Coordinates of C-alpha atoms in Angstrom, one line a residue:
X19 CA -43.8 -28.1 66.2
X20 CA -44.8 -24.6 67.2
X21 CA -47.5 -22.9 65.2
X22 CA -46.4 -20.2 62.7
X23 CA -48.5 -17.2 61.9
X24 CA -48.3 -15.8 58.4
X25 CA -48.4 -12.2 57.1
X26 CA -49.6 -11.3 53.6
X27 CA -46.8 -8.8 52.9
X28 CA -48.1 -7.9 49.5
X29 CA -47.1 -4.5 48.1
X30 CA -50.8 -4.2 47.0
X31 CA -52.0 -4.2 50.6
X32 CA -49.2 -2.6 52.6
X33 CA -51.2 0.5 53.4
X34 CA -54.1 -1.5 54.8
X35 CA -51.9 -3.6 57.2
X36 CA -52.8 -7.0 58.5
X37 CA -53.1 -9.1 61.7
X38 CA -50.2 -11.5 61.4
X39 CA -46.6 -11.0 60.5
X40 CA -43.2 -12.3 59.1
X41 CA -43.7 -14.5 56.1
X42 CA -44.5 -13.1 52.6
X43 CA -47.0 -15.1 50.6
X44 CA -45.5 -15.5 47.1
X45 CA -48.8 -16.3 45.4
X46 CA -50.2 -12.8 46.2
X47 CA -47.1 -10.6 46.3
X48 CA -46.3 -8.3 43.5
X49 CA -42.8 -8.9 42.0
X50 CA -40.2 -6.6 43.5
X51 CA -38.9 -6.1 40.0
X52 CA -42.1 -4.4 39.0
X53 CA -42.7 -2.5 42.2
X54 CA -39.3 -1.0 42.7
X55 CA -38.6 -0.1 39.1
X56 CA -41.2 2.6 39.3
X57 CA -40.8 5.6 41.6
X58 CA -44.6 5.9 41.9
X59 CA -45.1 2.3 43.1
X60 CA -42.0 2.4 45.3
X61 CA -43.2 5.5 47.0
X62 CA -46.6 3.8 47.5
X63 CA -44.9 1.0 49.4
X64 CA -43.0 3.6 51.6
X65 CA -46.4 5.2 52.3
X66 CA -47.7 1.8 53.3
X67 CA -44.8 1.4 55.7
X68 CA -45.6 4.7 57.3
X69 CA -49.2 3.5 57.4
X70 CA -48.1 0.6 59.6
X71 CA -46.4 3.0 62.0
X72 CA -49.7 4.8 62.2
X73 CA -51.5 1.6 63.2
X74 CA -53.1 1.0 66.7
X75 CA -50.3 -1.5 67.5
X76 CA -47.7 1.2 67.0
X77 CA -47.9 5.0 67.5
X78 CA -51.6 5.4 67.3
X79 CA -52.1 3.8 70.6
X80 CA -50.1 0.8 72.0
X81 CA -46.7 2.4 71.9
X82 CA -47.9 5.5 73.7
X83 CA -50.0 3.6 76.2
X84 CA -47.3 1.0 77.1
X85 CA -44.4 3.4 77.5
X86 CA -46.4 5.9 79.4
X87 CA -48.2 3.6 81.8
X88 CA -45.2 1.5 82.7
X89 CA -42.5 4.2 82.7
X90 CA -42.7 5.1 86.4
X91 CA -44.2 8.5 85.4
X92 CA -47.6 7.4 84.2
X93 CA -50.7 5.3 84.9
X94 CA -53.7 3.7 83.3
X95 CA -57.1 4.2 84.8
X96 CA -58.5 0.9 83.4
X97 CA -58.8 -2.2 85.5
X98 CA -57.3 -4.5 82.8
X99 CA -54.1 -2.5 82.9
X100 CA -53.4 -3.0 86.6
X101 CA -50.2 -5.1 85.9
X102 CA -48.9 -2.6 83.4
X103 CA -49.4 0.3 85.7
X104 CA -48.0 -1.3 88.8
X105 CA -44.9 -2.5 87.0
X106 CA -46.0 -6.1 87.5
X107 CA -46.3 -6.7 83.7
X108 CA -47.1 -10.2 82.4
X109 CA -45.4 -11.8 79.4
X110 CA -48.9 -12.3 78.0
X111 CA -49.8 -8.6 78.2
X112 CA -51.6 -7.9 74.9
X113 CA -50.5 -4.3 74.8
X114 CA -46.8 -5.3 75.0
X115 CA -47.3 -8.0 72.4
X116 CA -49.0 -5.5 70.1
X117 CA -46.0 -3.1 70.3
X118 CA -43.6 -5.9 69.5
X119 CA -45.6 -7.3 66.6
X120 CA -46.5 -3.9 65.2
X121 CA -42.9 -2.8 65.2
X122 CA -41.8 -6.0 63.3
X123 CA -44.6 -5.5 60.7
X124 CA -43.0 -2.1 60.0
X125 CA -39.5 -3.7 59.9
X126 CA -40.7 -6.3 57.4
X127 CA -41.9 -3.7 55.0
X128 CA -38.7 -1.6 55.4
X129 CA -36.7 -4.7 54.6
X130 CA -38.7 -5.2 51.4
X131 CA -38.1 -1.6 50.3
X132 CA -34.4 -1.7 51.1
X133 CA -34.0 -5.0 49.2
X134 CA -36.1 -3.7 46.3
X135 CA -34.3 -0.4 46.0
X136 CA -30.9 -2.2 46.1
X137 CA -31.8 -4.2 43.0
X138 CA -33.9 -1.5 41.2
X139 CA -33.0 -0.6 37.7
X140 CA -34.1 3.0 38.3
X141 CA -31.3 5.5 37.7
X142 CA -29.9 7.4 40.6
X143 CA -32.0 10.3 41.7
X144 CA -32.8 12.4 44.7
X145 CA -36.3 10.7 44.8
X146 CA -34.9 7.1 44.6
X147 CA -32.3 7.9 47.3
X148 CA -35.0 9.5 49.5
X149 CA -37.2 6.4 49.4
X150 CA -34.2 4.1 50.1
X151 CA -32.8 6.3 52.9
X152 CA -36.2 6.7 54.7
X153 CA -36.5 2.9 54.7
X154 CA -33.1 2.6 56.4
X155 CA -34.1 5.3 58.9
X156 CA -37.4 3.6 59.7
X157 CA -35.7 0.2 60.2
X158 CA -33.0 1.8 62.5
X159 CA -35.6 3.6 64.5
X160 CA -37.7 0.5 64.9
X161 CA -34.8 -1.7 66.1
X162 CA -33.7 1.1 68.4
X163 CA -37.1 1.0 70.1
X164 CA -37.1 -2.8 70.3
X165 CA -33.6 -3.2 71.7
X166 CA -34.3 -0.7 74.4
X167 CA -37.6 -2.2 75.3
X168 CA -36.9 -5.9 75.1
X169 CA -33.1 -6.3 75.1
X170 CA -32.1 -9.1 72.7
X171 CA -34.4 -9.3 69.7
X172 CA -34.5 -11.2 66.4
X173 CA -32.4 -9.2 63.9
X174 CA -34.1 -9.6 60.5
X175 CA -32.7 -7.6 57.6
X176 CA -34.0 -9.5 54.6
X177 CA -37.5 -10.1 53.4
X178 CA -38.8 -13.3 55.0
X179 CA -40.2 -15.6 52.3
X180 CA -40.3 -19.1 53.9
X181 CA -41.1 -21.1 57.0
X182 CA -37.4 -21.9 57.5
X183 CA -36.1 -18.4 57.7
X184 CA -39.1 -17.0 59.6
X185 CA -37.8 -18.3 63.0
X186 CA -34.9 -16.2 64.0
X187 CA -33.1 -16.5 67.4
X188 CA -32.7 -13.5 69.7
X189 CA -29.7 -11.5 68.7
X190 CA -27.1 -10.1 71.1
X191 CA -27.7 -6.5 72.0
X192 CA -24.4 -5.2 70.7
X193 CA -25.0 -6.8 67.3
X194 CA -28.4 -5.1 67.1
X195 CA -26.9 -1.8 67.9
X196 CA -24.2 -2.3 65.2
X197 CA -27.0 -2.8 62.6
X198 CA -28.8 0.3 63.9
X199 CA -25.7 2.4 63.4
X200 CA -25.0 0.9 60.0
X201 CA -28.6 1.7 58.9
X202 CA -28.4 5.3 60.2
X203 CA -25.1 5.8 58.3
X204 CA -26.8 4.7 55.1
X205 CA -29.9 6.8 55.9
X206 CA -27.6 9.8 56.3
X207 CA -26.0 9.2 53.0
X208 CA -29.2 8.7 51.1
X209 CA -31.8 11.0 52.7
X210 CA -32.2 14.5 51.1
X211 CA -31.3 17.9 52.3
X212 CA -34.1 20.0 53.8
X213 CA -34.7 21.7 50.5
X214 CA -35.6 18.4 48.9
X215 CA -37.6 16.8 51.6
X216 CA -41.2 15.7 51.4
X217 CA -43.7 17.5 53.6
X218 CA -44.1 15.5 56.8
X219 CA -41.0 13.4 56.1
X220 CA -37.6 13.5 57.8
X221 CA -34.5 14.7 56.0
X222 CA -30.9 13.6 56.4
X223 CA -30.2 15.4 59.7
X224 CA -32.9 13.3 61.3
X225 CA -30.6 10.3 60.8
X226 CA -27.7 12.1 62.6
X227 CA -30.0 13.3 65.4
X228 CA -31.2 9.8 66.0
X229 CA -27.7 8.4 65.8
X230 CA -26.7 10.9 68.5
X231 CA -29.4 9.4 70.7
X232 CA -28.2 5.9 70.0
X233 CA -24.7 6.9 71.1
X234 CA -26.2 8.6 74.2
X235 CA -27.9 5.3 75.1
X236 CA -24.8 3.3 74.5
X237 CA -22.8 5.6 76.8
X238 CA -25.1 4.6 79.7
X239 CA -23.7 5.7 83.0
X240 CA -20.1 5.2 82.1
X241 CA -18.2 8.5 82.5
X242 CA -15.3 7.2 80.4
X243 CA -17.4 5.9 77.5
X244 CA -16.2 6.7 74.0
X245 CA -19.8 7.2 73.0
X246 CA -20.1 10.6 74.8
X247 CA -17.7 12.1 72.2
X248 CA -19.6 10.4 69.4
X249 CA -22.9 11.7 70.7
X250 CA -21.4 15.2 71.1
X251 CA -20.1 15.2 67.6
X252 CA -23.4 14.3 66.0
X253 CA -25.6 16.5 68.1
X254 CA -23.3 19.5 67.5
X255 CA -23.4 18.9 63.8
X256 CA -27.2 18.8 63.9
X257 CA -27.3 22.0 65.9
X258 CA -24.9 23.8 63.6
X259 CA -26.3 22.6 60.2
X260 CA -29.7 20.9 60.7
X261 CA -31.7 24.1 60.4
X262 CA -34.0 23.1 63.3
X263 CA -35.3 25.8 65.7
X264 CA -36.8 25.9 69.1
X265 CA -40.5 26.9 68.9
X266 CA -41.6 29.7 71.2
X267 CA -43.6 29.7 73.4
X268 CA -43.4 26.0 74.5
X269 CA -47.2 25.7 74.3
X270 CA -47.0 26.2 70.5
X271 CA -45.3 22.9 70.0
X272 CA -48.3 20.6 70.5
X273 CA -51.6 19.5 69.2
X274 CA -53.0 19.4 65.7
X275 CA -52.6 23.2 65.0
X276 CA -48.8 22.9 65.4
X277 CA -47.9 19.8 63.3
X278 CA -44.5 19.6 61.6
X279 CA -43.1 22.8 63.0
X280 CA -39.6 24.2 63.0
X281 CA -38.6 22.1 66.0
X282 CA -39.8 18.8 64.6
X283 CA -37.2 16.2 63.6
X284 CA -39.6 13.3 63.0
X285 CA -43.3 13.0 63.5
X286 CA -45.7 10.1 62.8
X287 CA -48.4 11.8 60.7
X288 CA -52.0 11.5 61.6
X289 CA -55.2 12.7 60.0
X290 CA -58.8 12.0 61.1
X291 CA -59.7 11.2 57.5
X292 CA -56.7 9.0 56.5
X293 CA -55.5 7.3 59.7
X294 CA -56.7 6.1 63.0
X295 CA -54.7 8.0 65.6
X296 CA -56.1 7.5 69.1
X297 CA -53.7 9.6 71.1
X298 CA -56.2 12.4 71.8
X299 CA -58.9 9.8 72.7
X300 CA -56.7 8.0 75.2
X301 CA -55.2 11.0 76.9
X302 CA -58.2 13.4 77.3
X303 CA -60.8 12.8 80.0
X304 CA -64.4 12.0 79.0
X305 CA -66.2 15.1 77.7
X306 CA -63.4 17.6 78.2
X307 CA -64.5 21.0 76.9
X308 CA -61.4 21.3 74.7
X309 CA -62.8 18.4 72.7
X310 CA -66.3 19.9 72.4
X311 CA -66.8 18.7 68.8
X312 CA -66.9 15.1 69.7
X313 CA -70.6 14.0 69.6
X314 CA -70.5 11.0 72.0
X315 CA -68.7 10.5 75.3
X316 CA -67.5 7.1 74.3
X317 CA -65.0 8.6 72.0
X318 CA -62.9 10.3 74.7
X319 CA -61.9 8.3 77.8
X320 CA -58.5 9.5 79.2
X321 CA -57.1 6.0 79.8
X322 CA -53.4 7.0 79.7
X323 CA -52.4 9.6 82.4
X324 CA -49.4 11.1 84.1
X325 CA -49.0 10.0 87.7
X326 CA -48.7 12.4 90.6
X327 CA -44.9 12.9 90.5
X328 CA -45.0 13.6 86.7
X329 CA -47.3 16.6 87.5
X330 CA -45.7 17.5 90.8
X331 CA -42.2 17.8 89.4
X332 CA -43.2 21.2 87.8
X333 CA -42.9 24.5 89.6
X334 CA -46.3 26.2 89.6
X335 CA -44.8 29.0 87.6
X336 CA -43.2 26.8 84.9
X337 CA -45.1 27.6 81.6
X338 CA -44.6 24.0 80.6
X339 CA -47.0 22.8 83.3
X340 CA -49.9 24.7 81.8
X341 CA -48.9 23.6 78.3
X342 CA -48.5 20.0 79.2
X343 CA -51.6 19.2 81.4
X344 CA -55.2 19.6 82.0
X345 CA -55.6 19.6 85.8
X346 CA -57.5 20.9 88.8
X347 CA -61.0 20.8 87.2
X348 CA -62.7 20.5 83.9
X349 CA -66.2 20.8 82.4
X350 CA -67.7 17.6 81.1
X351 CA -69.8 18.7 78.1
X352 CA -72.0 15.6 78.4
X353 CA -73.2 16.4 82.0
X354 CA -75.4 19.1 83.4
X355 CA -75.5 21.0 86.7
X356 CA -72.7 20.4 89.3
X357 CA -72.0 17.0 87.7
X358 CA -70.4 18.7 84.7
X359 CA -67.5 20.1 86.9
X360 CA -65.1 17.2 87.4
X361 CA -62.4 17.4 90.0
X362 CA -58.9 16.5 88.7
X363 CA -55.5 16.2 90.5
X364 CA -54.1 18.2 92.3
X365 CA -57.3 19.7 93.7
X366 CA -58.2 18.3 97.1
X367 CA -61.1 16.0 97.2
X368 CA -62.8 18.4 99.6
X369 CA -63.4 20.6 96.5
X370 CA -65.7 18.1 95.1
X371 CA -68.9 19.4 96.8
X372 CA -71.3 22.0 95.4
X373 CA -68.8 23.2 92.8
X374 CA -67.5 19.9 91.4
X375 CA -67.7 16.1 91.6
X376 CA -65.1 13.5 92.4
X377 CA -65.2 10.9 89.6
X378 CA -63.7 7.5 90.7
X379 CA -60.9 6.4 88.4
X380 CA -60.6 9.8 86.9
X381 CA -60.1 12.4 89.6
X382 CA -56.9 10.9 91.1
X383 CA -54.9 12.2 88.1
X384 CA -54.3 15.1 85.9
X385 CA -54.2 14.5 82.1
X386 CA -51.7 15.2 79.3
X387 CA -52.7 18.0 77.0
X388 CA -50.1 17.5 74.3
X389 CA -52.4 15.6 71.9
X390 CA -54.9 18.4 71.8
X391 CA -57.1 18.4 68.6
X392 CA -59.8 21.1 68.6
X393 CA -61.1 19.8 65.3
X394 CA -61.6 16.2 66.5
X395 CA -65.1 15.0 65.8
X396 CA -64.9 11.2 66.2
X397 CA -62.2 8.8 67.5
X398 CA -59.4 9.6 65.1
X399 CA -57.2 12.6 65.8
X400 CA -55.4 15.1 63.5
X401 CA -52.6 15.5 66.1
X402 CA -49.3 13.9 65.2
X403 CA -47.1 11.8 67.4
X404 CA -43.8 13.7 67.8
X405 CA -41.0 11.0 68.0
X406 CA -38.1 13.5 68.1
X407 CA -37.6 17.2 68.3
X408 CA -34.8 19.7 68.4
X409 CA -34.9 20.3 72.2
X410 CA -33.8 16.6 72.5
X411 CA -30.7 17.3 70.5
X412 CA -29.8 20.3 72.7
X413 CA -30.2 18.2 75.9
X414 CA -28.2 15.4 74.4
X415 CA -25.5 18.0 73.6
X416 CA -25.6 19.3 77.1
X417 CA -25.4 15.9 78.7
X418 CA -22.6 14.7 76.4
X419 CA -20.6 17.9 76.9
X420 CA -20.9 17.6 80.7
X421 CA -19.2 14.2 80.6
X422 CA -16.3 15.5 78.4
X423 CA -13.5 17.4 80.1
X424 CA -12.8 19.4 77.0
X425 CA -16.4 20.5 76.5
X426 CA -17.8 20.6 80.0
X427 CA -18.0 24.4 80.2
X428 CA -20.2 24.4 77.1
X429 CA -22.9 22.2 78.8
X430 CA -24.5 25.1 80.7
X431 CA -25.2 27.1 77.5
X432 CA -26.8 24.2 75.7
X433 CA -29.1 23.5 78.7
X434 CA -29.9 27.1 79.0
X435 CA -31.1 27.3 75.4
X436 CA -33.9 24.8 76.4
X437 CA -34.6 26.4 79.8
X438 CA -34.8 29.9 78.3
X439 CA -37.3 28.8 75.8
X440 CA -39.3 27.0 78.5
X441 CA -39.4 30.2 80.6
X442 CA -40.4 32.4 77.6
X443 CA -44.1 32.4 78.3
X444 CA -45.0 35.1 75.8
X445 CA -42.8 33.7 73.1
X446 CA -41.0 37.0 72.2
X447 CA -37.7 35.2 72.1
X448 CA -36.2 36.8 75.2
X449 CA -36.4 35.6 78.8
X450 CA -37.5 38.5 81.0
X451 CA -35.5 38.1 84.1
X452 CA -38.1 39.9 86.2
X453 CA -41.2 37.9 85.2
X454 CA -40.0 34.8 83.3
X455 CA -37.8 33.3 86.1
X456 CA -38.9 29.6 86.0
X457 CA -37.3 27.3 85.2
X458 CA -34.1 28.8 86.5
X459 CA -31.1 29.1 84.3
X460 CA -27.8 27.4 85.3
X461 CA -24.3 28.7 85.5
X462 CA -20.8 27.4 86.2
X463 CA -21.4 27.3 90.0
X464 CA -23.3 24.1 89.4
X465 CA -21.0 21.1 89.6
X466 CA -20.7 18.3 87.0
X467 CA -22.7 16.0 89.1
X468 CA -25.4 18.6 89.9
X469 CA -25.6 19.4 86.2
X470 CA -26.0 15.7 85.3
X471 CA -28.9 15.5 87.7
X472 CA -30.5 18.8 86.4
X473 CA -30.4 17.6 82.8
X474 CA -32.0 14.3 83.9
X475 CA -34.8 16.2 85.6
X476 CA -35.3 18.6 82.7
X477 CA -35.7 15.8 80.3
X478 CA -38.5 14.4 82.4
X479 CA -40.2 17.8 82.3
X480 CA -39.5 18.9 78.8
X481 CA -40.8 15.6 77.3
X482 CA -43.5 14.6 79.7
X483 CA -46.2 12.6 77.9
X484 CA -43.9 12.1 74.8
X485 CA -42.8 8.6 75.6
X486 CA -39.2 9.7 76.4
X487 CA -39.6 9.1 80.1
X488 CA -39.5 5.3 79.8
X489 CA -36.1 5.4 78.3
X490 CA -34.8 8.3 80.4
X491 CA -35.3 6.7 83.8
X492 CA -33.6 3.5 82.7
X493 CA -30.8 4.8 80.4
X494 CA -28.3 5.3 83.2
X495 CA -29.0 2.2 85.1
X496 CA -31.1 0.6 87.8
X497 CA -30.3 3.3 90.4
X498 CA -32.2 5.9 88.4
X499 CA -35.3 3.7 87.9
X500 CA -35.3 2.8 91.6
X501 CA -35.1 6.5 92.6
X502 CA -38.2 7.3 90.4
X503 CA -40.1 4.4 91.8
X504 CA -39.3 5.5 95.3
X505 CA -40.3 9.0 94.6
X506 CA -43.6 7.8 93.3
X507 CA -44.2 5.7 96.4
X508 CA -43.3 8.5 98.8
X509 CA -45.7 10.8 97.1
X510 CA -48.5 8.2 97.3
X511 CA -47.7 7.8 101.0
X512 CA -48.0 11.6 101.5
X513 CA -51.3 11.8 99.7
X514 CA -52.9 8.8 101.3
X515 CA -51.6 9.1 104.9
X516 CA -54.1 6.5 106.1
X517 CA -52.5 3.9 103.9
X518 CA -55.8 3.1 102.1
X519 CA -55.3 3.6 98.4
X520 CA -58.1 4.4 96.0
X521 CA -58.8 2.2 92.9
X522 CA -56.3 2.8 90.1
X523 CA -53.7 4.1 92.6
X524 CA -50.7 1.8 92.9
X525 CA -47.4 1.6 94.7
X526 CA -44.3 -0.1 93.2
X527 CA -42.5 -3.1 94.7
X528 CA -39.0 -1.6 95.1
X529 CA -36.8 -4.7 95.7
X530 CA -33.6 -4.9 93.8
X531 CA -34.9 -7.8 91.7
X532 CA -38.1 -6.0 90.8
X533 CA -36.2 -2.9 89.8
X534 CA -33.8 -5.0 87.6
X535 CA -36.8 -6.9 86.1
X536 CA -38.5 -3.6 85.1
X537 CA -35.4 -2.3 83.2
X538 CA -36.9 -4.2 80.3
X539 CA -40.4 -5.3 79.2
X540 CA -41.2 -9.0 79.2
X541 CA -40.4 -10.7 76.0
X542 CA -43.8 -11.5 74.5
X543 CA -45.1 -14.9 75.4
X544 CA -46.8 -15.3 72.0
X545 CA -43.4 -14.9 70.2
X546 CA -41.8 -17.5 72.4
X547 CA -44.7 -19.8 71.6
X548 CA -44.4 -19.1 67.9
X549 CA -40.7 -18.9 67.3
X550 CA -39.0 -22.3 67.2
X551 CA -35.6 -20.7 67.9
X552 CA -36.6 -18.9 71.1
X553 CA -37.2 -20.9 74.3
X554 CA -39.0 -20.1 77.5
X555 CA -35.6 -20.1 79.3
X556 CA -34.6 -17.0 77.3
X557 CA -37.4 -14.9 78.9
X558 CA -36.1 -11.6 80.2
X559 CA -35.0 -11.5 83.9
X560 CA -37.8 -11.7 86.5
X561 CA -40.6 -12.7 84.1

């Protein structure tokens, strides 16, 4: 008999989290009757659910790290991540397992809230519906991540209270998507309008925005899919009624000073005093001067980086490049003399002389700037993880309209809304056609096929470092992932003409089987070992 790990899913300790998951311990759990008959305690459980999303196994670290390093547009500069970065991931990879396990911990608590609110004797109210609706939203979002990353996953929609119902077989992908759509419909019905939302929490149009993205994903690369129209309908409704706005300039979207802004649809909330967000620590190089309040160099290490094509895709005059990256050179506040000036990509190594130094395992890459926190004093950051923002809705609307004959002419305008904001470097709300020319706007001289490609490329630029790349380069099929892998290899060949790669620089194996394999992450080996209804033969292709 396979070993079963247990979770203490007590409502008293939800905010603290725990190391194992799935089975509730009845001896220590508080009765649902008591918890969910009080708005105060029910809201505390919801806060605990968000606390699990803030954990290291979710958005604090592992989600960002896995999706960035293995996307085809990122890298890790740590030796123990070589398989992750080179797209040769092992089923035993602890980072991948952590993402899987951390997401299910969140789902288990969401299940408990949904069940508890279903049977609660509390009278109907905006607050009761908000708690209930946000739990549906969290569960839908969590399963949406899992099904895209792993394919078939165990669909669990009730609190797990016994050994017998803790072992759930992998569920067909279409069934998981059906549940996601059902949950988002309930979230839409229950979540409040903007006027009644809680600070830092999503409101009802977040459910419709996420549903549009689910439909976009289901459409895949099928020009005749019914899901293009469904995506268009939801995205248009969000645009017309959701009250979201594009923030100008683009640089004002990111970092701890710009949390929960007008463009935000859903953010994972972080505070250096209340949560352990590590995004700043893992994306900024050691001792970067923007993080000058960190007292010791061990609290900033820049493990998770963009690869060369992620940086090179930007025109030098695109304001998003400056807003998204630290590059060229930076000053290490822990060093003195010439050693403090560290060479970063794309500066040539020849610059690393009397003016700067080449730092092995660091200088081969630029770094993402989007998790900037000028107040960070230790490891934990005050910057939020932005899961979804309004620009995503506009790009979905452009992409869906482009695939629909009756709406194709609209697509240019939706894309240009995003491009004009990107070009508006001074943030005055108007693109100056003399000085703010990059990125270029599009017009109807661009064909449907060219516009489809342009939208794909703009997604990679607009959301660089935000974990959207992993999904974007796979959503339309293997040919897109293969193209990105080939572009990466070609750029490495250009940089290292002698064929001798430096440490932490990798090329991808671009066989058809390896591309197909990397469309999904490996199903975690520890879950196969633990779950009696999942066998080794069910491992994802190629692993």
